[in-house]
Coordinates of C-alpha atoms and ligand atoms in Angstrom, one line a residue:
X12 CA -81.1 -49.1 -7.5
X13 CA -84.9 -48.9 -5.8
X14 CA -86.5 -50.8 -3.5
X15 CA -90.0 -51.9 -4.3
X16 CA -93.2 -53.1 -2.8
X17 CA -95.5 -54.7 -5.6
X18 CA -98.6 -54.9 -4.2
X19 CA -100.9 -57.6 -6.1
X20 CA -99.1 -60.6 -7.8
X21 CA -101.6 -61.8 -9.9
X22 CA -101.5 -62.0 -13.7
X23 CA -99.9 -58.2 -13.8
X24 CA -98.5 -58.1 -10.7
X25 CA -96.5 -61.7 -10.2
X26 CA -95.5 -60.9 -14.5
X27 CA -93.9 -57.2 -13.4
X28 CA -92.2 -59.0 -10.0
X29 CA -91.0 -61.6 -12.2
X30 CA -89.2 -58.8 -14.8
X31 CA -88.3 -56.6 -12.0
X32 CA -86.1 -59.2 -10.3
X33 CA -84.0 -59.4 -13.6
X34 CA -82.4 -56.5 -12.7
X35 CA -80.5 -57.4 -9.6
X36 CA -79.7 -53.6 -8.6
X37 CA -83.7 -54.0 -7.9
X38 CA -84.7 -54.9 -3.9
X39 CA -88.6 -56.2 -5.0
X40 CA -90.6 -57.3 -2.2
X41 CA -93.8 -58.7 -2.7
X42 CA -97.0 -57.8 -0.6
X43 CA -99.3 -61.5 -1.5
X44 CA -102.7 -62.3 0.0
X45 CA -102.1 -65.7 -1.3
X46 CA -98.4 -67.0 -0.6
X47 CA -96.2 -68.5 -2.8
X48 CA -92.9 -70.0 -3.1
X49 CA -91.2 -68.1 -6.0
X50 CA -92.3 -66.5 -9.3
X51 CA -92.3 -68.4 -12.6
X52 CA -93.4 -66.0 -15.5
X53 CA -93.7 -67.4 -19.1
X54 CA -92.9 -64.8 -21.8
X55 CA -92.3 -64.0 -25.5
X56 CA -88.2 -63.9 -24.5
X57 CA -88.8 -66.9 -22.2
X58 CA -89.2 -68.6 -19.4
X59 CA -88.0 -65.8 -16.1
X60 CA -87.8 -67.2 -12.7
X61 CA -87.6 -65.5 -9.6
X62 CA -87.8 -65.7 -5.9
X63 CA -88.1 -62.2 -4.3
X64 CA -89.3 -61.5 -0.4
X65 CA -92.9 -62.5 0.3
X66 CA -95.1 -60.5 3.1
X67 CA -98.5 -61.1 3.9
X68 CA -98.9 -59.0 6.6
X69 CA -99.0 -54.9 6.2
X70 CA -97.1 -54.9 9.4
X71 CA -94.3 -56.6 7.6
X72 CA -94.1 -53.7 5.5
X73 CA -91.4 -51.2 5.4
X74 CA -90.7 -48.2 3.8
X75 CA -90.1 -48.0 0.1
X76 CA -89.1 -46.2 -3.2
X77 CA -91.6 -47.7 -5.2
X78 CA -94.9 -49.2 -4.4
X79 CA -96.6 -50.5 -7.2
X80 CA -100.5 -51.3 -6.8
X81 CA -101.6 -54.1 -8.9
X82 CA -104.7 -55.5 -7.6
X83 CA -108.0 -55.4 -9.1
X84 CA -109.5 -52.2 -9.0
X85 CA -112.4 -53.3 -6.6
X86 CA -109.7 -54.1 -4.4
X87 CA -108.0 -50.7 -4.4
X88 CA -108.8 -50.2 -0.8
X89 CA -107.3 -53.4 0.9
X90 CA -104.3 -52.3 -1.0
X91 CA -103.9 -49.1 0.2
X92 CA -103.8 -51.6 3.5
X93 CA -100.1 -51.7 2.9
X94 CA -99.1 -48.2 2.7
X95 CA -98.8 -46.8 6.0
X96 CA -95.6 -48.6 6.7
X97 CA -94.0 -48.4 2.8
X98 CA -94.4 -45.4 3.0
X99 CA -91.5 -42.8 3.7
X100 CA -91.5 -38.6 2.7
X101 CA -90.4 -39.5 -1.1
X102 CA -92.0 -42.9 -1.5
X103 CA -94.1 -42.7 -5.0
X104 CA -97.4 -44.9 -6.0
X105 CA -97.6 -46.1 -9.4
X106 CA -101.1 -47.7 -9.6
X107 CA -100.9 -50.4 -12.4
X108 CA -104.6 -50.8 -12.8
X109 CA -107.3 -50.7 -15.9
X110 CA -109.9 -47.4 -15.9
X111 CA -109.6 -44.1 -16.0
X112 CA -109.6 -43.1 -12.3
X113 CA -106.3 -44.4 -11.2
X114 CA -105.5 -41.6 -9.1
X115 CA -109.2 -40.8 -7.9
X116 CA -108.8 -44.8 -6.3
X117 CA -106.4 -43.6 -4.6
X118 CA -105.9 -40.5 -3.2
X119 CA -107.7 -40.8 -0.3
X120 CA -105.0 -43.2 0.9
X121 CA -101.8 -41.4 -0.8
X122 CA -100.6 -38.0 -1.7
X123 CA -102.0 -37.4 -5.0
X124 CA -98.7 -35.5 -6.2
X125 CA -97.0 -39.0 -5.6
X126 CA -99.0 -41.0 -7.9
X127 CA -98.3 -41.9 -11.2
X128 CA -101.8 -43.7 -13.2
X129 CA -100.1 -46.0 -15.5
X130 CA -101.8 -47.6 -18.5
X131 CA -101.1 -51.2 -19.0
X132 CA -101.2 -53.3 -22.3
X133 CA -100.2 -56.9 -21.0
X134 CA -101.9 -59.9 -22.3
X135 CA -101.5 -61.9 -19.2
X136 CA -103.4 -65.2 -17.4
X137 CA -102.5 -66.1 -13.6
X138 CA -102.2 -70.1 -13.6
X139 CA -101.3 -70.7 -10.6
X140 CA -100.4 -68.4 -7.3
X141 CA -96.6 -67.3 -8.4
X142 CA -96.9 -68.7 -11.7
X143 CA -98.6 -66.4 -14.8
X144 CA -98.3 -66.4 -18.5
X145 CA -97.6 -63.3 -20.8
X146 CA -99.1 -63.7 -24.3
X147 CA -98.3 -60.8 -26.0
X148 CA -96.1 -58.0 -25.3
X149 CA -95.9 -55.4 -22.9
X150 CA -97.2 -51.6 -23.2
X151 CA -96.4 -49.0 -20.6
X152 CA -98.0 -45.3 -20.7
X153 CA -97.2 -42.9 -17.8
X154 CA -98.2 -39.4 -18.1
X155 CA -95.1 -37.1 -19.2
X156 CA -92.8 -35.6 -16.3
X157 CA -90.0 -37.0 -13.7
X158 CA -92.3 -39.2 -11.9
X159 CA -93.5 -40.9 -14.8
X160 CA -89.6 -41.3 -16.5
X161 CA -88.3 -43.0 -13.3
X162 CA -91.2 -45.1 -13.2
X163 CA -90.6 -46.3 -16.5
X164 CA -86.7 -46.6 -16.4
X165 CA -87.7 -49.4 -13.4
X166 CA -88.2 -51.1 -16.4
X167 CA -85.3 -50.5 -18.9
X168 CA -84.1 -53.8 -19.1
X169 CA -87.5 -55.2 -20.0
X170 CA -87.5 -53.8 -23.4
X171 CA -91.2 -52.9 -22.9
X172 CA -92.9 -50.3 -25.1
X173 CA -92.7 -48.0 -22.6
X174 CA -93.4 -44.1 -23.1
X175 CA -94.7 -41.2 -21.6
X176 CA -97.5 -39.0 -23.1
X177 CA -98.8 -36.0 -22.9
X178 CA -102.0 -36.5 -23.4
X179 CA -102.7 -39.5 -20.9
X180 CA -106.0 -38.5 -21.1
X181 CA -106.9 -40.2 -24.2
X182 CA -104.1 -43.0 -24.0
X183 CA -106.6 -44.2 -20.7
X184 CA -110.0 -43.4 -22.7
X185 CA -108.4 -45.5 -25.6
X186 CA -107.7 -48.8 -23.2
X187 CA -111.4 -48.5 -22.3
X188 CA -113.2 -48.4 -25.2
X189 CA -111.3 -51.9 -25.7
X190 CA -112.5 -52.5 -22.1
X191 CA -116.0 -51.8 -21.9
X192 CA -116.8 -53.7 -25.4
X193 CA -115.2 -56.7 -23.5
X194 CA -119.2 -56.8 -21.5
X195 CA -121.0 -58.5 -23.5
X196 CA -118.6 -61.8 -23.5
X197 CA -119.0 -61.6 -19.6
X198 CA -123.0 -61.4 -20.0
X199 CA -123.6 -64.1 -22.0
X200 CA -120.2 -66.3 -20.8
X201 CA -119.0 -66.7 -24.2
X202 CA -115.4 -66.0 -25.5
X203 CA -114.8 -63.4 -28.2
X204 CA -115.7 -65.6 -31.6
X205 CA -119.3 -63.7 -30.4
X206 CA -117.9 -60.9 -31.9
X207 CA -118.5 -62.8 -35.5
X208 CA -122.5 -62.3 -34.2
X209 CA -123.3 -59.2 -36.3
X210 CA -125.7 -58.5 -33.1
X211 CA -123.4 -58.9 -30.8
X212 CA -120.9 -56.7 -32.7
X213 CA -123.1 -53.7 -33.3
X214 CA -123.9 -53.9 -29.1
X215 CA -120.1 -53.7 -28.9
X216 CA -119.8 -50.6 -31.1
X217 CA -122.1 -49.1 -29.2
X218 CA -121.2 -49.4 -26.5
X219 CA -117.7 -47.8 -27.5
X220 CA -119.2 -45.0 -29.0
X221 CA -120.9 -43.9 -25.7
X222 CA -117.8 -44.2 -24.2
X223 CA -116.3 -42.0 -26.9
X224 CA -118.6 -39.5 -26.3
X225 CA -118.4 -39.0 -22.5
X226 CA -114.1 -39.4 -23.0
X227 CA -114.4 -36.3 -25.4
X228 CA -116.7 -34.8 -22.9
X229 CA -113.5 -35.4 -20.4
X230 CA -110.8 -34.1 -23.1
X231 CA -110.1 -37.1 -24.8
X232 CA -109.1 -37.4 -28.4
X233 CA -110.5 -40.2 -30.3
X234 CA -111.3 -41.2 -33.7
X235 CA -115.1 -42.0 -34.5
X236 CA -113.4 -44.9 -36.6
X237 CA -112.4 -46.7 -33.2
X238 CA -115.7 -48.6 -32.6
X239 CA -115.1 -50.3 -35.4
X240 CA -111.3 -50.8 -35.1
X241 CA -112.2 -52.5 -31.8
X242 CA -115.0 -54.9 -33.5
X243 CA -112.0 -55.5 -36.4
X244 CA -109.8 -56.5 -33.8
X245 CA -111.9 -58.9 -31.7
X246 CA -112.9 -60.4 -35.0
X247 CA -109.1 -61.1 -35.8
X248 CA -108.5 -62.5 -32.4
X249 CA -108.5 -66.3 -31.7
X250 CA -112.2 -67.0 -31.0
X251 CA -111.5 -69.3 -28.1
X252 CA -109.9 -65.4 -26.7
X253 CA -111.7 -64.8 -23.2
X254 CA -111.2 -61.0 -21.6
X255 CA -110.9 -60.9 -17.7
X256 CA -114.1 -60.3 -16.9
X257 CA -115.2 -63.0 -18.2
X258 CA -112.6 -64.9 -16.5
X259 CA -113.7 -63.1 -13.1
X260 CA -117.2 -64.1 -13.6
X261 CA -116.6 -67.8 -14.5
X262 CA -114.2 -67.8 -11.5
X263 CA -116.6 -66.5 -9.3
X264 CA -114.8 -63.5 -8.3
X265 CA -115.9 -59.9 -8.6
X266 CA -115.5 -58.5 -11.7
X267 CA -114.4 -54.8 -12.6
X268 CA -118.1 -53.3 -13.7
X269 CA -117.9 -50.6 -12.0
X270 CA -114.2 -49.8 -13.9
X271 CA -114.8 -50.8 -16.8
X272 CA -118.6 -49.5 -18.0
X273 CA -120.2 -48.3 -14.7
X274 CA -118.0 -45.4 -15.1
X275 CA -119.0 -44.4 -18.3
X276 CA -122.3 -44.0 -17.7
X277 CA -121.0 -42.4 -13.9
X278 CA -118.8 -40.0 -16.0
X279 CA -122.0 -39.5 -18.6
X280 CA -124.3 -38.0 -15.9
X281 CA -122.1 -35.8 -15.1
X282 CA -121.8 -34.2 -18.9
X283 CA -125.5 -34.8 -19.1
X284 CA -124.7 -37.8 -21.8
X285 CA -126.9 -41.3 -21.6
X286 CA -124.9 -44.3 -21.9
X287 CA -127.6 -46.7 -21.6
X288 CA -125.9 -49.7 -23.1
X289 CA -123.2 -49.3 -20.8
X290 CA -125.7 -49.4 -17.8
X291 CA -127.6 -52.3 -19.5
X292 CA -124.4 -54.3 -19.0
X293 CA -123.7 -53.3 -15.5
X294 CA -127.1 -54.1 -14.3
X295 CA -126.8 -57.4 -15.9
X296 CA -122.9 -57.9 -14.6
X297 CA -124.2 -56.8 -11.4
X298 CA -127.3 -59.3 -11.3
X299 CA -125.2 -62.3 -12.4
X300 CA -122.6 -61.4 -9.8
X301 CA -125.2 -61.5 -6.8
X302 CA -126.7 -65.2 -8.1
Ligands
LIG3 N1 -104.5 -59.7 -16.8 C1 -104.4 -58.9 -17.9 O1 -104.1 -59.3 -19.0 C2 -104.5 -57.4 -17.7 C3 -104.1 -56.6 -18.8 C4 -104.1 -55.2 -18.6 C5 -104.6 -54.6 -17.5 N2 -105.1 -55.4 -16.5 C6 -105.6 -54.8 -15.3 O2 -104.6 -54.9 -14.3 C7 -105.1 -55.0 -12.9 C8 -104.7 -56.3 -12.3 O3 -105.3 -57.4 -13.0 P1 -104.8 -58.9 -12.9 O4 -105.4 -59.6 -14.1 O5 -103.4 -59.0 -12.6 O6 -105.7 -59.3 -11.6 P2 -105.5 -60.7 -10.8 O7 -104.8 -61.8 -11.6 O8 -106.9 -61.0 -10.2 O9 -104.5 -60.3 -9.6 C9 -104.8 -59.5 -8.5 C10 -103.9 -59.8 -7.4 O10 -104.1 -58.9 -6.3 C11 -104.1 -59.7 -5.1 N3 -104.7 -58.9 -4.0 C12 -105.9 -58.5 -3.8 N4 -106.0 -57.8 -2.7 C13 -104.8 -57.7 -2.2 C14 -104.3 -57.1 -1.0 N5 -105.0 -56.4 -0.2 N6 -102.9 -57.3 -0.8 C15 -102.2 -58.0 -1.6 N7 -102.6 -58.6 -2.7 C16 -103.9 -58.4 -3.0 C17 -104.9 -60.9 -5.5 O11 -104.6 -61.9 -4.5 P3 -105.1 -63.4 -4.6 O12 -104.0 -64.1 -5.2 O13 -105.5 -63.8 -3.2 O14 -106.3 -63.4 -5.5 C18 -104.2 -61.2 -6.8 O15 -103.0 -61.9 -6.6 C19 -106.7 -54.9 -13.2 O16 -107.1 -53.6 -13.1 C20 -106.8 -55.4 -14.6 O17 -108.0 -54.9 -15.3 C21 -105.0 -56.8 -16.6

């Protein structure tokens, strides 16, 4: 049994809410900036339904096992909003987020030996608040050790892919070359069928291979062949397929540039390696989000 504050029920957070309330030796509370009713996720086994404690106020809070940060990352901060009261001497942060600097968002506002960066593989769309859609199914990476294991056993009766790894490292770099290639679609407001642009698909693999280059500069392992896995892939997928930036930006919402390319070509300075297509998209990201 745990008790949990989810912090963030949007497409990841209300999905996870929805499968932790399955297990009813569970006590989820929900921290919401938009209130809802209950939770109504729709997934490959079905439809799950839920209705766990709402609180939308961080005074509400109290403390916790488990909270799990789910929010955007730009909103990292006003999450961390919630953890002076959750938080008791052995509460842990897992911070469900894309990137590579989960526990750099962080640690300013928790104790770093208390966070667990999990990677999340989760094809999900929010449709309404409460209500969200999971397409595809669920991966979990957690670095190896206890922290990570207990984190992941939250979830045993989800029958998620869920592992640990020892080299988080790369499992992180991986989900980001995915990420970053995602730009483009949010520049020009196009779904990925651009991909089938031969243009547009040699923009993508470069922009994966600079992110390659500055994650082996950061000790990841991966395969030169992934830039053009990734243009494979987005050629396969259905080419109505959006990403969530581009979801953000048609939304009007802020979108994760910073994330998602502006740290590669952060990351690049440091190693003294250009990323230049990487900081072409965030200028343009950056310009269209200021319109
Ligand atoms: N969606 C996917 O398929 C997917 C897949 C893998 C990884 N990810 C990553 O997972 C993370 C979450 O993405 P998402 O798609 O779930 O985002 P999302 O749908 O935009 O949900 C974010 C949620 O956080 C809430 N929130 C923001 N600030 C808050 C605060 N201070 N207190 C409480 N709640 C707050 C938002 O509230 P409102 O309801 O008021 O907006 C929203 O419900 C991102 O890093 C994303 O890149 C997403």
């Amino acid at each position: 049994m745990a008790s949990i504050l989810l912090v963030g029920p949007g497409a990841i957070g209300a999905t996870l809410a929805a499968w932790l309330c399955q297990d009813d030796r569970h006590r989820v509370v929900v921290a919401a900036r938009t209130p809802f009713e209950s939770l109504e996720a729709s997934t490959p086994s079905g439809v799950i339904r839920a209705k766990p404690q709402l609180i939308t106020d961080p005074a509400q809070a109290r403390p916790v096992d488990w909270i799990l940060a789910c929010t955007k990352t730009y909103d990292s901060d006003s999450a961390a909003s919630w953890f002076p009261k959750a938080t008791g001497p052995s509460t842990r942060l897992a911070v469900i987020q894309n990137g590579v600097e989960h526990v750099q968002r962080f640690e300013r506002h928790f104790d770093r030996a208390r966070i667990v960066p999990v990677m999340i593989d989760l094809p999900a769309d929010r449709l309404a608040p409460g209500r969200t859609i999971q397409r595809g199914p669920a991966q979990l990476v957690v670095p190896e050790g206890k922290n990570g294991a207990e984190f992941l056993a939250l979830f045993a009766h989800a029958n998620f892919d869920a592992r640990q790894t020892d080299d988080f490292t790369s499992a992180v770099w991986k989900k980001l070359c995915l990420n970053c290639a995602g730009a483009p679609c949010a520049v020009l407001l196009e779904p990925i069928g651009i991909s089938h642009h031969d243009g547009v698909a040699e923009l993508m693999r470069t922009l994966v291979r600079e992110c390659i280059a500055v994650a082996r500069a950061e000790g990841a392992t991966l395969a030169d062949g992934v830039a053009d896995d990734i243009v494979a892939g987005a050629r396969r997928a259905p080419k109505d397929a959006g990403n969530s930036m581009l979801a953000d930006r048609r939304a009007g919402r802020p979108m994760e540039i910073d994330a998602r390319n502006g740290v590669i070509v952060r990351l690049g300075g440091k190693h003294g390696i250009a990323a230049p297509m990487n900081a072409l998209m965030v200028a343009m990201l950056e310009a269209a989000q200021e319109v």
